[in-house]
Coordinates of C-alpha atoms and ligand atoms in Angstrom, one line a residue:
M2 CA 15.6 -16.2 -24.6
K3 CA 18.0 -16.9 -21.8
A4 CA 16.9 -17.0 -18.2
V5 CA 18.0 -18.2 -14.8
V6 CA 16.6 -21.7 -14.3
I7 CA 17.0 -23.6 -11.0
D8 CA 18.4 -27.1 -11.4
E9 CA 17.7 -30.1 -9.3
D10 CA 20.3 -29.1 -6.7
N11 CA 18.7 -25.7 -6.3
R12 CA 21.6 -24.1 -8.3
P13 CA 20.6 -21.3 -10.6
Q14 CA 21.8 -21.8 -14.2
W15 CA 21.7 -19.1 -17.0
Q16 CA 20.3 -21.1 -19.9
D17 CA 17.7 -21.2 -22.7
F18 CA 14.1 -20.9 -21.7
E19 CA 10.8 -20.3 -23.5
T20 CA 10.6 -16.5 -24.3
A21 CA 8.1 -14.6 -22.2
V22 CA 5.0 -13.2 -24.0
A23 CA 2.8 -10.3 -23.0
N24 CA -1.0 -10.9 -22.8
A25 CA -3.5 -8.1 -23.6
D26 CA -3.0 -6.3 -20.3
E27 CA 0.8 -6.6 -20.3
V28 CA 3.9 -5.2 -21.9
L29 CA 6.9 -7.2 -22.8
I30 CA 10.2 -5.7 -21.5
K31 CA 13.7 -6.4 -22.8
V32 CA 15.4 -6.6 -19.5
H33 CA 18.7 -4.7 -19.0
A34 CA 18.8 -5.2 -15.2
T35 CA 17.0 -7.1 -12.5
A36 CA 17.6 -7.1 -8.7
I37 CA 17.7 -9.6 -5.9
N38 CA 15.2 -9.8 -3.1
R39 CA 15.3 -12.0 0.0
A40 CA 12.2 -13.8 -1.4
D41 CA 14.3 -15.1 -4.3
L42 CA 16.6 -17.0 -2.0
M43 CA 13.5 -18.7 -0.4
Q44 CA 11.9 -19.4 -3.8
R45 CA 15.2 -21.0 -5.0
Q46 CA 15.1 -23.3 -1.9
G47 CA 11.6 -24.3 -2.9
V48 CA 9.9 -22.7 0.2
Y49 CA 8.3 -19.7 -1.5
P50 CA 6.5 -20.8 -4.7
P51 CA 5.4 -18.2 -7.2
P52 CA 1.7 -17.3 -7.0
P53 CA -0.7 -19.0 -9.5
G54 CA -0.2 -17.7 -13.0
A55 CA 3.2 -16.1 -12.3
S56 CA 6.4 -17.0 -14.2
P57 CA 8.4 -19.8 -12.5
I58 CA 11.6 -17.8 -13.2
L59 CA 12.9 -15.9 -10.2
G60 CA 12.9 -12.1 -10.1
L61 CA 10.4 -9.6 -8.7
E62 CA 11.5 -6.5 -10.6
C63 CA 13.4 -5.4 -13.6
A64 CA 14.3 -2.4 -15.7
G65 CA 14.6 -2.3 -19.5
E66 CA 12.9 -1.2 -22.7
V67 CA 9.3 -1.9 -23.8
V68 CA 9.4 -4.1 -26.9
A69 CA 5.8 -5.1 -27.3
V70 CA 2.5 -3.7 -25.9
G71 CA -0.7 -5.8 -25.3
E72 CA -3.9 -4.6 -27.0
N73 CA -5.6 -3.4 -23.7
C74 CA -2.6 -1.2 -22.7
S75 CA -3.0 2.5 -23.1
R76 CA -0.2 4.2 -21.3
L77 CA 3.1 2.6 -22.6
N78 CA 4.8 2.5 -26.0
V79 CA 7.4 0.4 -27.6
G80 CA 10.8 2.0 -26.8
D81 CA 9.8 3.4 -23.4
R82 CA 12.5 3.0 -20.7
V83 CA 10.7 1.5 -17.8
C84 CA 11.0 -0.4 -14.5
A85 CA 8.5 -2.9 -13.3
L86 CA 7.2 -4.8 -10.3
L87 CA 6.9 -8.5 -11.3
A88 CA 5.2 -11.5 -9.7
G89 CA 8.2 -13.4 -11.2
G90 CA 10.3 -13.7 -14.3
G91 CA 12.8 -10.9 -13.8
Y92 CA 16.0 -13.0 -14.1
A93 CA 15.7 -13.3 -17.9
Q94 CA 16.3 -11.4 -21.1
F95 CA 12.6 -10.7 -21.5
A96 CA 9.8 -10.3 -18.9
S97 CA 6.1 -9.6 -19.2
A98 CA 4.5 -7.2 -16.7
H99 CA 1.0 -5.9 -16.1
E100 CA 0.8 -2.3 -17.4
G101 CA -0.2 -1.1 -14.0
S102 CA 3.0 -2.4 -12.4
V103 CA 5.2 -0.6 -14.8
L104 CA 6.6 3.0 -14.3
P105 CA 8.9 5.1 -16.4
I106 CA 12.5 5.2 -15.2
P107 CA 13.0 8.4 -13.1
D108 CA 15.0 10.9 -15.1
G109 CA 18.7 10.6 -14.7
L110 CA 18.7 7.0 -13.5
S111 CA 20.5 4.1 -15.3
F112 CA 18.8 0.7 -15.9
V113 CA 20.9 -0.7 -13.0
E114 CA 19.7 2.0 -10.6
A115 CA 16.1 1.7 -11.8
A116 CA 16.0 -2.1 -11.4
S117 CA 16.7 -1.6 -7.6
L118 CA 13.6 0.5 -7.0
P119 CA 10.3 -1.3 -7.6
E120 CA 10.0 -4.0 -5.1
V121 CA 11.5 -2.3 -2.1
F122 CA 9.9 1.1 -2.6
A123 CA 6.5 -0.5 -3.4
T124 CA 6.9 -2.6 -0.2
A125 CA 8.0 0.3 2.0
W126 CA 5.3 2.7 0.6
L127 CA 2.5 0.1 0.8
N128 CA 3.2 -0.9 4.3
L129 CA 4.1 2.5 5.9
F130 CA 1.7 4.8 4.2
M131 CA -1.2 2.7 2.9
E132 CA -1.4 -0.1 5.5
A133 CA -0.1 1.8 8.6
N134 CA -1.4 5.2 7.4
L135 CA 1.8 6.8 8.7
Q136 CA 1.4 10.5 9.4
P137 CA 4.1 13.2 9.5
G138 CA 5.6 13.5 13.0
E139 CA 4.9 9.9 13.9
K140 CA 7.8 7.8 15.1
V141 CA 8.8 4.6 13.4
I142 CA 10.9 1.5 14.1
L143 CA 12.3 -0.3 11.1
H144 CA 13.8 -3.7 11.6
A145 CA 16.5 -4.9 9.2
G146 CA 17.1 -1.2 8.5
A147 CA 20.1 -1.9 6.2
S148 CA 18.1 -4.3 3.9
G149 CA 16.7 -3.3 0.6
V150 CA 13.3 -2.6 2.1
G151 CA 14.9 -0.9 5.1
T152 CA 17.0 1.6 3.2
A153 CA 14.0 2.5 1.1
A154 CA 11.9 2.9 4.2
I155 CA 14.4 5.1 6.0
Q156 CA 14.5 7.5 3.1
L157 CA 10.7 7.6 2.8
C158 CA 10.3 8.3 6.5
R159 CA 12.9 11.0 6.5
S160 CA 11.4 12.6 3.5
F161 CA 7.8 12.5 4.7
G162 CA 8.5 13.7 8.2
S163 CA 8.9 10.7 10.5
A164 CA 11.8 9.9 12.8
T165 CA 13.1 6.4 12.7
F166 CA 14.9 3.9 14.9
I167 CA 16.5 1.0 13.0
T168 CA 18.0 -2.4 13.9
A169 CA 20.8 -3.9 11.8
G170 CA 23.6 -6.4 12.1
S171 CA 26.7 -4.2 12.5
D172 CA 27.8 -0.9 13.9
E173 CA 28.9 0.1 10.4
K174 CA 25.5 -0.6 9.0
I175 CA 23.9 1.5 11.7
R176 CA 26.2 4.4 10.8
S177 CA 25.2 4.0 7.1
C178 CA 21.5 4.0 8.1
I179 CA 22.0 7.2 10.1
E180 CA 23.7 8.8 7.2
L181 CA 20.7 7.8 5.1
G182 CA 18.3 9.5 7.5
A183 CA 17.7 7.2 10.5
D184 CA 17.8 8.9 13.9
A185 CA 19.2 6.0 16.0
G186 CA 19.8 2.3 15.8
F187 CA 20.9 -0.8 17.6
N188 CA 23.1 -3.7 16.6
R189 CA 20.9 -6.8 16.8
H190 CA 23.9 -9.0 17.7
Q191 CA 24.4 -7.1 21.0
G192 CA 21.2 -8.3 22.8
S193 CA 17.7 -6.9 23.0
F194 CA 17.0 -3.6 21.2
L195 CA 14.3 -2.8 23.8
E196 CA 16.2 -0.3 26.1
K197 CA 17.8 1.6 23.2
A198 CA 14.5 1.8 21.4
K199 CA 12.8 3.1 24.5
E200 CA 15.2 6.0 24.6
F201 CA 14.1 6.8 21.0
A202 CA 10.4 6.1 21.7
G203 CA 10.2 8.3 24.8
D204 CA 7.2 8.1 27.1
G205 CA 4.7 8.2 24.2
G206 CA 6.1 5.1 22.4
V207 CA 6.4 4.6 18.7
N208 CA 3.5 4.8 16.3
V209 CA 4.5 2.3 13.6
V210 CA 6.8 -0.7 13.5
L211 CA 7.7 -2.2 10.1
D212 CA 8.9 -5.7 10.9
P213 CA 10.3 -8.4 8.7
V214 CA 11.5 -10.4 11.7
G215 CA 8.3 -11.7 13.3
G216 CA 8.3 -14.1 16.3
A217 CA 11.6 -13.1 17.8
Y218 CA 10.7 -9.4 18.1
L219 CA 6.9 -9.5 18.8
K220 CA 7.1 -9.0 22.5
E221 CA 9.5 -6.0 22.3
N222 CA 7.5 -4.5 19.4
L223 CA 4.3 -4.5 21.4
K224 CA 6.0 -3.0 24.4
L225 CA 7.3 -0.1 22.3
L226 CA 4.1 0.7 20.5
A227 CA 2.1 3.8 21.5
L228 CA -1.6 4.0 22.0
N229 CA -3.2 3.3 18.5
G230 CA 0.2 2.0 17.3
R231 CA 0.4 -0.2 14.2
L232 CA 2.7 -3.2 13.7
V233 CA 3.1 -4.2 10.1
L234 CA 4.5 -7.7 9.7
I235 CA 6.2 -8.2 6.4
G236 CA 8.5 -11.1 7.0
L237 CA 9.4 -14.0 9.3
M238 CA 13.2 -14.0 9.4
G239 CA 13.0 -14.5 13.2
G240 CA 10.3 -17.2 13.2
A241 CA 6.5 -17.5 12.7
R242 CA 5.5 -18.2 16.3
A243 CA 5.4 -16.2 19.5
E244 CA 3.2 -15.6 22.5
I245 CA 1.2 -12.4 22.3
D246 CA 0.1 -10.2 25.3
L247 CA -3.5 -9.6 24.2
A248 CA -4.0 -7.3 27.2
A249 CA -1.3 -4.9 25.8
L250 CA -2.8 -5.2 22.4
M251 CA -6.3 -4.4 23.6
M252 CA -5.5 -1.6 26.2
K253 CA -3.2 0.2 23.7
R254 CA -5.6 -0.4 20.9
I255 CA -2.7 -1.7 18.8
R256 CA -3.3 -3.0 15.3
V257 CA -1.2 -5.9 14.0
I258 CA -1.3 -6.0 10.2
G259 CA 0.1 -8.9 8.1
S260 CA 1.0 -7.9 4.6
T261 CA 2.5 -9.4 1.4
L262 CA 2.9 -7.6 -1.9
R263 CA 3.6 -10.3 -4.4
A264 CA 0.3 -12.2 -4.3
R265 CA -1.9 -9.0 -4.4
P266 CA -4.2 -8.4 -7.3
T267 CA -2.8 -6.3 -10.1
S268 CA -5.3 -3.6 -9.4
E269 CA -3.9 -3.1 -5.8
K270 CA -0.3 -3.2 -7.1
A271 CA -1.3 -0.5 -9.7
Q272 CA -2.6 1.7 -6.8
V273 CA 0.8 1.4 -5.0
M274 CA 2.7 2.1 -8.2
N275 CA 0.6 5.1 -9.0
Q276 CA 1.2 6.6 -5.6
L277 CA 5.0 5.9 -5.9
F278 CA 4.9 7.7 -9.3
E279 CA 3.1 10.7 -7.9
K280 CA 4.8 11.1 -4.5
V281 CA 8.2 9.4 -4.7
W282 CA 9.4 9.5 -8.3
P283 CA 9.8 13.4 -8.2
K284 CA 11.9 13.0 -5.0
I285 CA 14.1 10.5 -6.8
E286 CA 14.5 12.8 -9.8
S287 CA 15.5 15.7 -7.5
G288 CA 18.1 13.5 -5.7
E289 CA 16.3 13.7 -2.3
I290 CA 15.7 9.9 -2.4
R291 CA 18.2 7.7 -4.1
P292 CA 18.7 4.0 -5.0
I293 CA 21.0 2.3 -2.6
I294 CA 23.0 -0.4 -4.4
D295 CA 25.6 -2.5 -2.6
A296 CA 26.9 -4.4 -5.6
T297 CA 26.1 -5.2 -9.2
F298 CA 26.9 -8.6 -10.9
P299 CA 26.4 -9.8 -14.5
I300 CA 23.5 -12.2 -14.3
E301 CA 25.7 -15.1 -15.2
K302 CA 27.2 -14.7 -11.7
V303 CA 23.9 -15.0 -10.0
V304 CA 25.2 -17.7 -7.6
E305 CA 27.9 -15.3 -6.2
A306 CA 25.3 -12.5 -6.0
H307 CA 22.9 -14.7 -4.0
D308 CA 25.8 -15.8 -1.7
L309 CA 26.5 -12.1 -1.0
V310 CA 22.8 -11.4 -0.1
S311 CA 22.7 -14.6 2.0
S312 CA 25.8 -13.4 4.0
D313 CA 23.7 -10.5 5.5
A314 CA 26.6 -8.2 4.7
T315 CA 24.8 -6.0 2.2
L316 CA 23.5 -2.5 2.5
G317 CA 20.6 -1.9 0.2
K318 CA 20.2 -3.8 -3.1
V319 CA 22.2 -6.3 -5.1
V320 CA 21.5 -5.8 -8.9
L321 CA 22.1 -8.2 -11.8
S322 CA 22.9 -6.7 -15.1
V323 CA 21.5 -8.5 -18.2
T324 CA 23.1 -8.2 -21.7
Ligands
NAP30 N1 5.7 -8.8 2.8 C1 6.2 -8.3 1.7 O1 5.4 -8.0 0.8 C2 7.7 -8.2 1.5 C3 8.2 -7.6 0.3 C4 9.6 -7.5 0.2 C5 10.4 -7.9 1.3 N2 9.8 -8.5 2.4 C6 10.7 -8.9 3.5 O2 11.4 -7.8 4.0 C7 12.7 -8.3 4.4 C8 13.8 -7.6 3.8 O3 13.8 -8.0 2.4 P1 15.0 -7.5 1.5 O4 14.9 -8.2 0.2 O5 15.1 -6.0 1.5 O6 16.2 -8.1 2.3 P2 17.8 -8.0 2.2 O7 18.2 -6.8 1.5 O8 18.3 -9.3 1.7 O9 18.2 -7.8 3.7 C9 17.8 -8.7 4.7 C10 18.6 -8.3 6.0 O10 17.8 -8.8 7.1 C11 18.7 -9.0 8.2 N3 18.4 -10.3 8.8 C12 18.7 -11.5 8.3 N4 18.3 -12.5 9.2 C13 17.7 -11.9 10.2 C14 17.1 -12.3 11.4 N5 17.0 -13.6 11.7 N6 16.7 -11.4 12.3 C15 16.8 -10.0 12.0 N7 17.4 -9.6 10.9 C16 17.8 -10.5 10.0 C17 20.1 -8.9 7.7 O11 20.7 -7.7 7.9 P3 21.4 -7.3 9.3 O12 22.3 -8.5 9.6 O13 22.0 -6.0 9.1 O14 20.3 -7.3 10.4 C18 19.9 -9.0 6.1 O15 20.9 -8.4 5.4 C19 12.7 -9.8 4.2 O16 12.2 -10.5 5.3 C20 11.7 -10.0 3.1 O17 11.1 -11.3 3.1 C21 8.5 -8.6 2.5

């Protein structure tokens, strides 16, 4: 098969690679589309290695057709149109996926649209509803609101009854996030978001913060959280170190939760995917929640696609089509 292989200069090349095989618990997918995640850029630079046992090829999600089914699989059949969460291997013509990480493509969606769903919706669902136990009526801050994860999270919060405040890198992105369902936002290049977020939080504070920024935002996040607030840390784009006010943490009974999806056991990923299928897929099929795709590139143009994601100019996902 062909796959994106990273050369010695960290340049991705679309070239021959050993064809993926499915083990007994996996299905083999002929990939029609895959999508870019921020983690791919880090893996390409050599700072985010794949977990043990995962494919060395980039790509945390794909959409395509099932072409082979492992002997322990019971739910999927050859010919099924599916999308899958992967621990790696999506940037290729074939990818293997644990059956529990694979869902049918929601009715009415193309392969390109379906490829944009698994990683960001699984991340947003896992961290808002499973880790932070978000309840209807609770208030949420979403940092990097215009990211793939952010645009999924805005839509989930709107749909499940939570008001959101987002941060993003331009006024235009903030307008787009508000159109998607956010209630207010702040341009991160115009200073601290604290005062604007306080207007949103009101006297009570916010209940949940979903934060891929880390160190640079910790102090403000803790100030904004309400009694029993939850801060879910999913990324470190703003650094891994910060001073923490333990008194605020203790007095407000705040929980700080660190969370990654990729390295979790397949059983935990299957729980997330099952919940997505039950609670979110019907909303995608009805059009209430939709894939947000900024651009699509043929996979041979992966370098241009990565450059676009690195530029921080995107809203939602960048998808790679595979022929
Ligand atoms: N823990 C997990 O399991 C998990 C899973 C998936 C993703 N993530 C994390 O979630 C984040 C979003 O991922 P994604 O793939 O959806 O990203 P993405 O679509 O590539 O968007 C990332 C956005 O973050 C903003 N940003 C960049 N540098 C920043 C900084 N220093 N401070 C604040 N904002 C910054 C930029 O938007 P603006 O310029 O508009 O702010 C950029 O467009 C990443 O940090 C990723 O590692 C974590």
